[in-house]
Short mmCIF file of C-alpha atoms and ligand atoms in Angstrom, two decimals:
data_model
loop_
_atom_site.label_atom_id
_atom_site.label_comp_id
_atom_site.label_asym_id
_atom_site.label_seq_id
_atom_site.Cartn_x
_atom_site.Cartn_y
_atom_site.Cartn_z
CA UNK A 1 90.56 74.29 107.79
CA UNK A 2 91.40 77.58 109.44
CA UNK A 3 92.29 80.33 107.74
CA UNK A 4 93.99 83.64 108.62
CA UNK A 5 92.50 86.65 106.84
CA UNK A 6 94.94 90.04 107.31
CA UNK A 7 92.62 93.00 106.96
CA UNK A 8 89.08 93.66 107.55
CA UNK A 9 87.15 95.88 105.06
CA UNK A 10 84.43 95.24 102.72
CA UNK A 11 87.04 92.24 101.17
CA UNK A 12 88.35 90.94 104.12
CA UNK A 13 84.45 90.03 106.14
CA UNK A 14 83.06 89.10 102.82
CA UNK A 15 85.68 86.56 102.61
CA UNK A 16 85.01 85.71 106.20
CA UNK A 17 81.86 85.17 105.43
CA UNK A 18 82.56 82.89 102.34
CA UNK A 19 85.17 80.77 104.43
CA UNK A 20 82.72 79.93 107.11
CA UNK A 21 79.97 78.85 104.96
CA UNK A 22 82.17 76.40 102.88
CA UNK A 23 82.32 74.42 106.53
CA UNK A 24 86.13 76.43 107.47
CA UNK A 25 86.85 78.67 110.54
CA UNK A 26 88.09 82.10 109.67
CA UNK A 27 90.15 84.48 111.61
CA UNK A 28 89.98 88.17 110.45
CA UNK A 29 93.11 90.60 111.66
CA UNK A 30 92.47 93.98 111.46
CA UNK A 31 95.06 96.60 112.10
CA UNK A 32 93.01 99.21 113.25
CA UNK A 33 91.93 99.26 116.77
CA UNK A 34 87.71 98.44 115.68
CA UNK A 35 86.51 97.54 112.48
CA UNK A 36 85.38 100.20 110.30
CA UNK A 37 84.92 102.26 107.21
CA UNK A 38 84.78 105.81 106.42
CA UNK A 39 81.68 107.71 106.07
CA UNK A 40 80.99 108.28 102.18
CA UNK A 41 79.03 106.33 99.57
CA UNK A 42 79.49 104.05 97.65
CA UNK A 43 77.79 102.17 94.24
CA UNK A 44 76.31 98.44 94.26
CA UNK A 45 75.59 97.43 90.87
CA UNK A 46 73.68 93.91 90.26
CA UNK A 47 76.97 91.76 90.02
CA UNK A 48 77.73 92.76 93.90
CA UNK A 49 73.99 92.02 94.82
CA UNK A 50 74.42 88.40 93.56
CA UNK A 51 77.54 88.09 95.33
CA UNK A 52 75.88 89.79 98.57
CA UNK A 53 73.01 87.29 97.92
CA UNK A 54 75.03 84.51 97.93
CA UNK A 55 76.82 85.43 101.11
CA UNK A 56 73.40 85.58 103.14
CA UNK A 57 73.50 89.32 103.13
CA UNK A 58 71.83 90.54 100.26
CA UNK A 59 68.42 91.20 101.26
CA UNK A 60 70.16 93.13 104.30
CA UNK A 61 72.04 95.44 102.69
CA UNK A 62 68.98 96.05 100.08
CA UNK A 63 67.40 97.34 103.43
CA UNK A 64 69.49 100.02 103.72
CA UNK A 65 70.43 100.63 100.44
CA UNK A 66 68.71 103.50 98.27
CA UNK A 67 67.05 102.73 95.08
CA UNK A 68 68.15 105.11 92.35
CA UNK A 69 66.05 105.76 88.97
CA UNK A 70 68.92 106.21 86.65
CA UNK A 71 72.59 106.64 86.36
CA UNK A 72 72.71 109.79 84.29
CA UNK A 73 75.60 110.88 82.37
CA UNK A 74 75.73 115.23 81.89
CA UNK A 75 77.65 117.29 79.68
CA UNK A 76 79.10 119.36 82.82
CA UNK A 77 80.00 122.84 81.44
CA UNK A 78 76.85 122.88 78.90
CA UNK A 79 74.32 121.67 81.50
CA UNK A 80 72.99 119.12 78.92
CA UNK A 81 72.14 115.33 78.94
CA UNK A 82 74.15 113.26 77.25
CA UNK A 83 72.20 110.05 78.34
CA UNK A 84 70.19 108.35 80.88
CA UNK A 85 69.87 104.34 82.14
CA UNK A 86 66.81 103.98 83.79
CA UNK A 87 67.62 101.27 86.88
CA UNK A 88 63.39 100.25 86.63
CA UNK A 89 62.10 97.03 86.40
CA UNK A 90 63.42 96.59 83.06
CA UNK A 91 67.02 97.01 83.92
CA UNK A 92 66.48 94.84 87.12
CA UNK A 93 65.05 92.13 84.84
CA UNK A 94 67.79 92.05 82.89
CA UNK A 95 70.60 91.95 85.15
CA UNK A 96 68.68 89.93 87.79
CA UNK A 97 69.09 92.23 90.74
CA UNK A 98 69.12 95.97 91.34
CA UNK A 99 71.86 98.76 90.83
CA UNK A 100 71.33 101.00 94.19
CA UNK A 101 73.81 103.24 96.34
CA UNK A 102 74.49 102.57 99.91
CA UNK A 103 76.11 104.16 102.57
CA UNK A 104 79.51 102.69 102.89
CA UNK A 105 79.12 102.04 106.80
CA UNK A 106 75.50 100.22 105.84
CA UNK A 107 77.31 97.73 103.83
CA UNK A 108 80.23 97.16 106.25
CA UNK A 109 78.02 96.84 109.03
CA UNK A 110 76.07 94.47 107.50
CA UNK A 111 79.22 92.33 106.60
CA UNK A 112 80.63 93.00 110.01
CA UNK A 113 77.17 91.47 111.36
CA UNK A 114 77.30 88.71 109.68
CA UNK A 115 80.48 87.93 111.09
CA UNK A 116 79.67 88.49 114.53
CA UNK A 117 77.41 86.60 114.39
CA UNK A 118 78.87 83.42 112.93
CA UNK A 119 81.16 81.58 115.53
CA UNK A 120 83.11 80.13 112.73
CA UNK A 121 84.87 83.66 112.21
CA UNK A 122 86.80 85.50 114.84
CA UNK A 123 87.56 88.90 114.67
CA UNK A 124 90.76 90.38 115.94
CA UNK A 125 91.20 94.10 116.52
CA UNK A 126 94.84 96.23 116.68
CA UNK A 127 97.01 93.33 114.97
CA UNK A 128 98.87 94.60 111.98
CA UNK A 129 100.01 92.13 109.57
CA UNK A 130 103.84 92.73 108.78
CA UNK A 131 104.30 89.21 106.39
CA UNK A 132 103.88 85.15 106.16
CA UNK A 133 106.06 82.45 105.90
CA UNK A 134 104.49 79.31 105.02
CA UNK A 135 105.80 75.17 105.49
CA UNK A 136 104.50 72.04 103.27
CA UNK A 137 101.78 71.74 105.90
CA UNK A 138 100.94 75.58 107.01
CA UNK A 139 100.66 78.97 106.49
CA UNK A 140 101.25 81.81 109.13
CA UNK A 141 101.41 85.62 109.21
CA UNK A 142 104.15 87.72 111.00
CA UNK A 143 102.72 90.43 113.37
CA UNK A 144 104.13 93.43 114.17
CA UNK A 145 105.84 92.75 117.28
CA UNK A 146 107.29 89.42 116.07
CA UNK A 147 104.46 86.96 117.14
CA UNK A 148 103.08 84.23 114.40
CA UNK A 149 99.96 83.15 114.02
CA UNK A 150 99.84 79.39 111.90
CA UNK A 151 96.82 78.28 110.16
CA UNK A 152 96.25 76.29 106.89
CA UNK A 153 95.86 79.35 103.90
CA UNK A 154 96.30 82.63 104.86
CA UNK A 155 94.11 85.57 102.44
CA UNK A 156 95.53 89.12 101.95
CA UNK A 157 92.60 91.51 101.81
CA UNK A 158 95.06 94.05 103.51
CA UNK A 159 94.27 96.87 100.77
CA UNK A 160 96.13 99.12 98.45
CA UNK A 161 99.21 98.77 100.09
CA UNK A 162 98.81 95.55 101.51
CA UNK A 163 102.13 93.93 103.32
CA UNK A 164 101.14 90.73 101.91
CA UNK A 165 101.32 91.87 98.53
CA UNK A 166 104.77 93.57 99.24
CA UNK A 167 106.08 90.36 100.08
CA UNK A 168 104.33 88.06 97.36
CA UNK A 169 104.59 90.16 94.56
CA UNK A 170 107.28 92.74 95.22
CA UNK A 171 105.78 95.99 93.21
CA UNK A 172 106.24 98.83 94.86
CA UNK A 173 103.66 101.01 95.59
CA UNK A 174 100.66 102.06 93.89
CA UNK A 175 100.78 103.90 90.58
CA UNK A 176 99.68 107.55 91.43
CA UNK A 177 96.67 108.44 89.07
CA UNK A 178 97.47 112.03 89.49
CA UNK A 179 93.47 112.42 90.19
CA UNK A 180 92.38 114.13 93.09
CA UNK A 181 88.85 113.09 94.04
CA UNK A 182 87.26 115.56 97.29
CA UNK A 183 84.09 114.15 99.12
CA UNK A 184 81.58 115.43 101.46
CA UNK A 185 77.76 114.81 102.47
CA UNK A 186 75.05 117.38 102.45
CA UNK A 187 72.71 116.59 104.89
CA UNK A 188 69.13 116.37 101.94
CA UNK A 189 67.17 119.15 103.62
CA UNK A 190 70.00 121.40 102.61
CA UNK A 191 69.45 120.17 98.77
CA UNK A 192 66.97 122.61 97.02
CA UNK A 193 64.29 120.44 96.19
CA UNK A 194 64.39 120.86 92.61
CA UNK A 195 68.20 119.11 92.85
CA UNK A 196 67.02 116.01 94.93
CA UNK A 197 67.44 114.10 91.99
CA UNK A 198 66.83 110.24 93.08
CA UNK A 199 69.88 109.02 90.26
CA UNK A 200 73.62 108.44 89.88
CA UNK A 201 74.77 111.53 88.17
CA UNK A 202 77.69 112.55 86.55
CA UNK A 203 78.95 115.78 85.33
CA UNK A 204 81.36 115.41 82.54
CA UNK A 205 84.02 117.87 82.15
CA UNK A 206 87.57 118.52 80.30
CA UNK A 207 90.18 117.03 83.12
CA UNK A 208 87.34 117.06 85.86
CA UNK A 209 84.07 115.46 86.81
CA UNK A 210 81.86 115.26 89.46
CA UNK A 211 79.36 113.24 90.97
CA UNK A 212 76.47 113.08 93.20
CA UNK A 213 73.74 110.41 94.46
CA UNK A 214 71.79 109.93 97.20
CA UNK A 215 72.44 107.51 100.35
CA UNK A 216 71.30 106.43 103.72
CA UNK A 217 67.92 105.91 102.66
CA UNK A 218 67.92 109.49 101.32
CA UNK A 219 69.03 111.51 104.32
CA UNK A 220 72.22 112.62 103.10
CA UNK A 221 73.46 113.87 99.32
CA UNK A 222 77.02 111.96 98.31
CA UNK A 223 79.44 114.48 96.52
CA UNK A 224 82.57 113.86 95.07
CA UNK A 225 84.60 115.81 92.73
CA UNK A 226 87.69 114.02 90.92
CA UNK A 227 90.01 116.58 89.27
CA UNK A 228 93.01 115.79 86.74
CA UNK A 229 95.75 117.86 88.54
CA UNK A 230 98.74 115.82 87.86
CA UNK A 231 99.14 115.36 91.29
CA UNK A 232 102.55 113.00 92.25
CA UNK A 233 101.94 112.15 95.97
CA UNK A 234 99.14 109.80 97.46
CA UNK A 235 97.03 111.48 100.18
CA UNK A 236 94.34 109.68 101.90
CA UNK A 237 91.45 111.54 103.98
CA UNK A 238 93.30 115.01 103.91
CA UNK A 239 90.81 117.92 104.93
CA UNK A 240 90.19 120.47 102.12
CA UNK A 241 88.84 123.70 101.47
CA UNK A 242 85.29 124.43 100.36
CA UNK A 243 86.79 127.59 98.69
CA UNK A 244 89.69 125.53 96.97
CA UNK A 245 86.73 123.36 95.53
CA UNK A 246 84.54 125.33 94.72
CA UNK A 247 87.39 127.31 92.31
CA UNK A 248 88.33 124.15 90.84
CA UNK A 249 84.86 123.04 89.69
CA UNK A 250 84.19 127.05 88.30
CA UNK A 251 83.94 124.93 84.99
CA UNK A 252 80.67 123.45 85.97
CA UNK A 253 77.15 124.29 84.87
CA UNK A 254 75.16 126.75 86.90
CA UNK A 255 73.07 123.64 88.39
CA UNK A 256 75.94 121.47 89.38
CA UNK A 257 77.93 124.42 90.89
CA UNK A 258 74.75 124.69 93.41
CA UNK A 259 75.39 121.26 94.95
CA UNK A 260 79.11 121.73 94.87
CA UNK A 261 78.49 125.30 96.67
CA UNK A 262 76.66 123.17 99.53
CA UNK A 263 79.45 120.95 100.01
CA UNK A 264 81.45 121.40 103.76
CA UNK A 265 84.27 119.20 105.54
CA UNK A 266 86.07 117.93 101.84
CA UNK A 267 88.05 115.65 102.09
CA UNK A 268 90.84 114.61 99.58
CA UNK A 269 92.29 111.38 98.32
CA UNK A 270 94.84 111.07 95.32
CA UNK A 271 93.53 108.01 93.51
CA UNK A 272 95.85 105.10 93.02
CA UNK A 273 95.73 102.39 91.42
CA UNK A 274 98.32 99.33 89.70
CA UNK A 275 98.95 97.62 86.78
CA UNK A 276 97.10 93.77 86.76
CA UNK A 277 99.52 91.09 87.53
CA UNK A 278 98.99 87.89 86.28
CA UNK A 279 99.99 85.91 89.74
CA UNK A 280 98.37 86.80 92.96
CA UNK A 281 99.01 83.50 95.12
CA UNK A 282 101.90 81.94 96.80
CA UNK A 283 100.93 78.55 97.67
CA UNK A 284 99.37 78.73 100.96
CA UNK A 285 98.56 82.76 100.63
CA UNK A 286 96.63 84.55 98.22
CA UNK A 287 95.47 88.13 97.86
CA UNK A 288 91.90 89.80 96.98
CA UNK A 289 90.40 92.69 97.00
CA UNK A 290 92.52 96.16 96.26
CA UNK A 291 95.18 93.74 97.71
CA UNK A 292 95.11 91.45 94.70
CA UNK A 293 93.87 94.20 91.86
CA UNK A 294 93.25 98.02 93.09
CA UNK A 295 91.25 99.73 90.76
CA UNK A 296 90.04 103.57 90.04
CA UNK A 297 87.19 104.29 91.18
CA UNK A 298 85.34 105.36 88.00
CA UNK A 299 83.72 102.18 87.04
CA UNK A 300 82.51 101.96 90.27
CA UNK A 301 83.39 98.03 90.88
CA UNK A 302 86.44 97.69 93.34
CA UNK A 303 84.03 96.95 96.21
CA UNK A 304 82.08 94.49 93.33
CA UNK A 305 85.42 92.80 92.68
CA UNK A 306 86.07 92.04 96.41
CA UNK A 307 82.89 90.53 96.83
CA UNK A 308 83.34 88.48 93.92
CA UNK A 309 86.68 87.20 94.80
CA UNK A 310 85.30 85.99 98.34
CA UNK A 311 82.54 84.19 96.83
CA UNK A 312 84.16 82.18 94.37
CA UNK A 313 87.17 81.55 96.73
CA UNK A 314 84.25 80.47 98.90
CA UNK A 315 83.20 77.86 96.55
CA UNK A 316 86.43 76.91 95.88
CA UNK A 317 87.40 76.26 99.17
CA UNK A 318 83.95 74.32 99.69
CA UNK A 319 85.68 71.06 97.66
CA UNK A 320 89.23 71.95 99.18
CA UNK A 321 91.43 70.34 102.36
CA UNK A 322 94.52 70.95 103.99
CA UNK A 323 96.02 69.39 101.14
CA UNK A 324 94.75 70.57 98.67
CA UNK A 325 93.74 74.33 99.38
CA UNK A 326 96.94 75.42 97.40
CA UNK A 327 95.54 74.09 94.13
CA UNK A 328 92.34 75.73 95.14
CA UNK A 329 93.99 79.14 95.80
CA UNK A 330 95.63 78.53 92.09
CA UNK A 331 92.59 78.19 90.59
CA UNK A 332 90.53 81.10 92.13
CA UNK A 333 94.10 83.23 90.79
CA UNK A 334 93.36 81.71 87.50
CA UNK A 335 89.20 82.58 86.98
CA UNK A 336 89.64 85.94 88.49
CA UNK A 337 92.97 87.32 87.18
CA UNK A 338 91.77 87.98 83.37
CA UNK A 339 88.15 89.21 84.25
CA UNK A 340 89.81 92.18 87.36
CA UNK A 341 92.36 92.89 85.06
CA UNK A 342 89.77 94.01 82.24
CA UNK A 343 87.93 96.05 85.44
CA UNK A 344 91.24 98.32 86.02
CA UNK A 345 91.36 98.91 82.29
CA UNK A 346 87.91 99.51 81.48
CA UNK A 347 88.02 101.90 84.94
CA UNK A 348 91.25 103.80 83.21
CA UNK A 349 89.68 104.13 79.92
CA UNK A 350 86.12 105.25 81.64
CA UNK A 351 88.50 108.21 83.20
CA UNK A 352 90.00 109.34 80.25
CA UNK A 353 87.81 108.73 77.54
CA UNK A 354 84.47 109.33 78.93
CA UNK A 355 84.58 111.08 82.13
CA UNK A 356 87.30 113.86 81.27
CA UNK A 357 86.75 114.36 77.42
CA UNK A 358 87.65 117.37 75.90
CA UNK A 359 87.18 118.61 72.70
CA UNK A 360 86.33 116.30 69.36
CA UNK A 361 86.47 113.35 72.26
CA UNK A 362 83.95 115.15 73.91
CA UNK A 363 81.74 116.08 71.16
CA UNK A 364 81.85 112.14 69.80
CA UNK A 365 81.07 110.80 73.31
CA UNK A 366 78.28 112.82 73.00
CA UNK A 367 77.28 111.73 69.39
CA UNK A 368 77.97 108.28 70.64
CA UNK A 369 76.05 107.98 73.88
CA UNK A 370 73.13 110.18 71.72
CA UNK A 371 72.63 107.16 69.07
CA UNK A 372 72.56 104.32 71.74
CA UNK A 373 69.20 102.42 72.92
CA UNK A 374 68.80 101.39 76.22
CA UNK A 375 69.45 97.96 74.99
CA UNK A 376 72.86 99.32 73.46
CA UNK A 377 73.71 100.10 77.23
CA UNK A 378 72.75 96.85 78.59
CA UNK A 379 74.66 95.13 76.03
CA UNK A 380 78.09 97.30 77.00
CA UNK A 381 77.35 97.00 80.82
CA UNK A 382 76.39 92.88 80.59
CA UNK A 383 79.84 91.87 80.73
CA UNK A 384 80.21 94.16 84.40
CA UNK A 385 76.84 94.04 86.02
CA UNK A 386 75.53 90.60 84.57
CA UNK A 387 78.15 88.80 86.23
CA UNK A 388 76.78 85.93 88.48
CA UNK A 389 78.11 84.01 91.26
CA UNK A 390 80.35 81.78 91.77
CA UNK A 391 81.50 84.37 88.35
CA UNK A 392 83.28 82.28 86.31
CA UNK A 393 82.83 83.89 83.18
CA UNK A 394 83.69 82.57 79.32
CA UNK A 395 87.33 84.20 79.14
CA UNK A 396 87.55 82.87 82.46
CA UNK A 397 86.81 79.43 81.39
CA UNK A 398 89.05 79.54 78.33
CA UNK A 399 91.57 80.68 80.76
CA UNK A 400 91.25 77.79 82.77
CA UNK A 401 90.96 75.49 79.70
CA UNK A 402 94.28 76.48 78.52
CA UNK A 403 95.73 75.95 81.72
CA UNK A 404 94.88 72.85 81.67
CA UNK A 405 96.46 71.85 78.47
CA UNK A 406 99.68 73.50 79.89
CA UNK A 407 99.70 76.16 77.84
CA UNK A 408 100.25 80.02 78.46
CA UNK A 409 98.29 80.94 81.37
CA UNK A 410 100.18 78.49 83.94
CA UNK A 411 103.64 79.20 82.62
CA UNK A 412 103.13 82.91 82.56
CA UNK A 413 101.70 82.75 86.60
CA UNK A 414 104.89 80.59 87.45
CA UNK A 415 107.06 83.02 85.80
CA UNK A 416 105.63 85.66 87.73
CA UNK A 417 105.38 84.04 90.90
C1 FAD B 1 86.66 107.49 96.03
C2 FAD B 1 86.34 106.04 95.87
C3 FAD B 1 85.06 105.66 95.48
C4 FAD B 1 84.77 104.32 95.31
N1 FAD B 1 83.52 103.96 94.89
C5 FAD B 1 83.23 102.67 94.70
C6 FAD B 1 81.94 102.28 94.26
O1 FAD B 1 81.06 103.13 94.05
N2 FAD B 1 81.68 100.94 94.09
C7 FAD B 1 82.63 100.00 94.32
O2 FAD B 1 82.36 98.80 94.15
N3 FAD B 1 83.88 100.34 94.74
C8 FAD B 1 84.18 101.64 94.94
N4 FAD B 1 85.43 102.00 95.37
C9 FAD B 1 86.44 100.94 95.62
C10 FAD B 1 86.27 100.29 96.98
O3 FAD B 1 86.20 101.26 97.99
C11 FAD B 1 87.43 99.35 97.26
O4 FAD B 1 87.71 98.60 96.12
C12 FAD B 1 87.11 98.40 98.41
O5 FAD B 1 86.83 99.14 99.57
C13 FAD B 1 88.28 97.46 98.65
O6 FAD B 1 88.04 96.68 99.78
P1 FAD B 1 89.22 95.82 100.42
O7 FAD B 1 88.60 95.16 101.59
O8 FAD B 1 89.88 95.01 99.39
O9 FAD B 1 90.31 96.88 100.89
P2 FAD B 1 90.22 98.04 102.06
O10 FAD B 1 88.85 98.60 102.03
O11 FAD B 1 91.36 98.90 101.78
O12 FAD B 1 90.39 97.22 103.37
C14 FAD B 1 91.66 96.80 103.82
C15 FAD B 1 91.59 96.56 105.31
O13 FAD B 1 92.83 95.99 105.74
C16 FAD B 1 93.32 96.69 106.85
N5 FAD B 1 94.78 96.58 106.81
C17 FAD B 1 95.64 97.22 105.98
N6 FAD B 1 96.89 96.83 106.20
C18 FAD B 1 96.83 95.91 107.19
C19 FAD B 1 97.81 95.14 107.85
N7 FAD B 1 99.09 95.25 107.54
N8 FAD B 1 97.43 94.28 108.82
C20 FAD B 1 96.10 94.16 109.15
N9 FAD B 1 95.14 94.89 108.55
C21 FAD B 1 95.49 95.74 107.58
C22 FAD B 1 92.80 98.11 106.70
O14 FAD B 1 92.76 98.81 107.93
C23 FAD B 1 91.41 97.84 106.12
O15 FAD B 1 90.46 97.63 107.12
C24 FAD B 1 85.76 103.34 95.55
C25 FAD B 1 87.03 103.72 95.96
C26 FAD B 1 87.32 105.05 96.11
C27 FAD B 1 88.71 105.44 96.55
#
């Protein structure tokens, strides 16, 4: 089969990827006039690895990718340590691959690679997708411009505000989180060395928290600041002021305001984010990514939910043919829906609940974080980071179960769709 892909990031070339190994040809448009992501960093934990792995990548991106020793969770205006995962051996062992933070650019380029160098994909610059229309034997998407392009399936991995979605499901735009997150990169020789600190950290404050971890194999410091500010409007990429910042963050512990201090060219982004749907496929077209479920950022798994998508729409597709790739776009709908939808929750209540506690929430986070093991924590994160390829989990097979008796699932997509 071929099939059209509209938008390359991180979703769009791992599905690429997926497509061409199940035996299919894959055409990636891209709006933008050369594929690319923006500078910042950005977290792998073990589920992406395995779906990196599995798309011939893995041991690339490991390359580039920094090991960390911990995630760390800090009481931000105390200073304190609420708790600490080490990332060792053990943790590795347990989840069958390493957590580690990469620069975002590493990981795209690494996707972007493996596309080039595939001749079943091709990749098409400065084509924005404006829709599809689809017949019993075809799919095609509308370009700007008017021209069609006709293929067998065509895959929205077009983003947050994806046309494809517009058209297929109809909702509007994203739900405004009324978070402001800023992000820069200290260069590490600016880092005293006492704050080099090789782990995911997280300062937890009352509305605010920030965040800092190494990437590009150590050269740089990652910083980024979230603030609850009720903002209303989106903004993507807008420069900020290190003054502005720094006042906003004045809640921080001595430490913490030092790295925030070093921080120069901010950039802000209002975080968005939308409600799971149940039905993300149109027979012919189907969506992934932030296209099919866009996510905060704070569990750290948008980017981990895009690769999964493309690799079990990759196995899916393996056993499908012209005829049949509708059913096949069903079903991948039908495994993933339940599984992303618990992501954008548990990302929500990761926000409010843990990241910007105040008061008796804050103190019994604390308490609570205090009496687990590190066992405790890998039995909360298995659910997220144990997740293997082609991740079909339990719910997801109940789900699927169901479906086939005719019961809920189905009749609650079609009513959707
Ligand atoms: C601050 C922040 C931190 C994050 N940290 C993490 C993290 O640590 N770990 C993690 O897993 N995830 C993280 N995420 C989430 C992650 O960045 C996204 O989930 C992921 O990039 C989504 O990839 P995507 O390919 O689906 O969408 P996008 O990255 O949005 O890619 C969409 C592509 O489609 C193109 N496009 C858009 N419209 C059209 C059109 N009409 N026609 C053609 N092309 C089009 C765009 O130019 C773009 O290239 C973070 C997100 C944010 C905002």
């Amino acid at each position: 089969m071929e099939i059209l892909i509209a938008g390359g990031g991180i979703g769009g070339l791992a599905a690429a990827i997926a497509c061409a190994n199940a035996g299919h040809e894959a055409i990636v448009l891209e709006r933008n006039r050369e594929f690319t992501e923006i500078g910042a960093g950005i977290q792998l934990a073990p589920n992406a690895f395995h779906a990196l792995d599995h798309l011939g990548v893995g041991s690339r991106v490991k390359e580039l990718a920094v090991p960390v020793d911990e995630l760390r969770l800090m009481d931000g205006p105390s200073g304190s340590t609420i708790t600490q995962l080490a990332l060792g051996k053990e943790y590795e062992a347990v989840f069958g691959n390493p957590y580690m933070v990469v620069h975002r650019t590493d990981l795209y380029h690494s996707l972007l690679d493996a596309c080039q160098a595939n001749s079943a994909i091709k990749l098409v610059t400065s084509c924005s997708v404006v829709g599809y229309s689809q017949g019993a034997t075809y799919a095609q998407v509308n370009l700007e411009g008017g021209e069609n392009i006709r293929a067998d399936a065509v895959l929205g991995a077009d983003g947050i505000r994806s046309s494809i979605r517009r058209q297929l499901v109809g909702d509007g735009d994203p739900k405004v989180s009324g978070h402001t997150i800023y992000r820069s990169i200290v260069p590490m020789e600016k880092v005293p060395e006492d704050l080099r600190w090789n782990a995911v950290t997280l300062w937890a404050g009352p509305k605010w928290h920030f965040v800092h971890y190494p990437i590009a194999s150590g050269k740089y410091m990652n910083l980024a600041a979230t603030v609850d500010n009720q903002a209303t409007k989106p903004v993507v990429g807008k420069p900020a002021c290190a003054d502005s910042v720094k006042e906003l963050f004045g809640g921080l512990d001595r430490q913490a305001k030092r790295l925030i201090n070093l921080g120069e060219g901010w950039k802000e982004w209002v975080l968005c984010d939308r409600d799971p749907i149940e039905c993300w496929t149109d027979g012919r077209v189907a969506l992934l990514g932030d296209a099919a479920h866009p996510m905060l950022q704070y569990a750290a798994q948008g980017a981990c939910m895009a690769l999964e998508d493309a690799v079990l729409l990759g196995e899916l597709l393996k056993e499908a043919a012209a005829d049949s790739v509708a059913a096949a776009l069903t079903r991948y709908n039908l495994i993933r829906k339940d599984r992303t939808a618990d992501v954008v929750h548990a990302a929500r209540y990761m926000g409010a609940q843990i990241y910007h506690a105040s008061g008796d929430l804050a103190v019994n986070r604390n308490a609570t974080f205090a009496s687990m093991t590190p066992g405790d924590l890998h039995s909360v994160l298995d659910w997220l980071h144990g997740a293997r390829p082609p991740f079909i989990g339990d719910r997801e097979q109940r789900s699927e179960a169901e479906a086939a008796t005719g019961k809920t699932q189905r009749s609650s997509l079609n009513a959707v769709a």
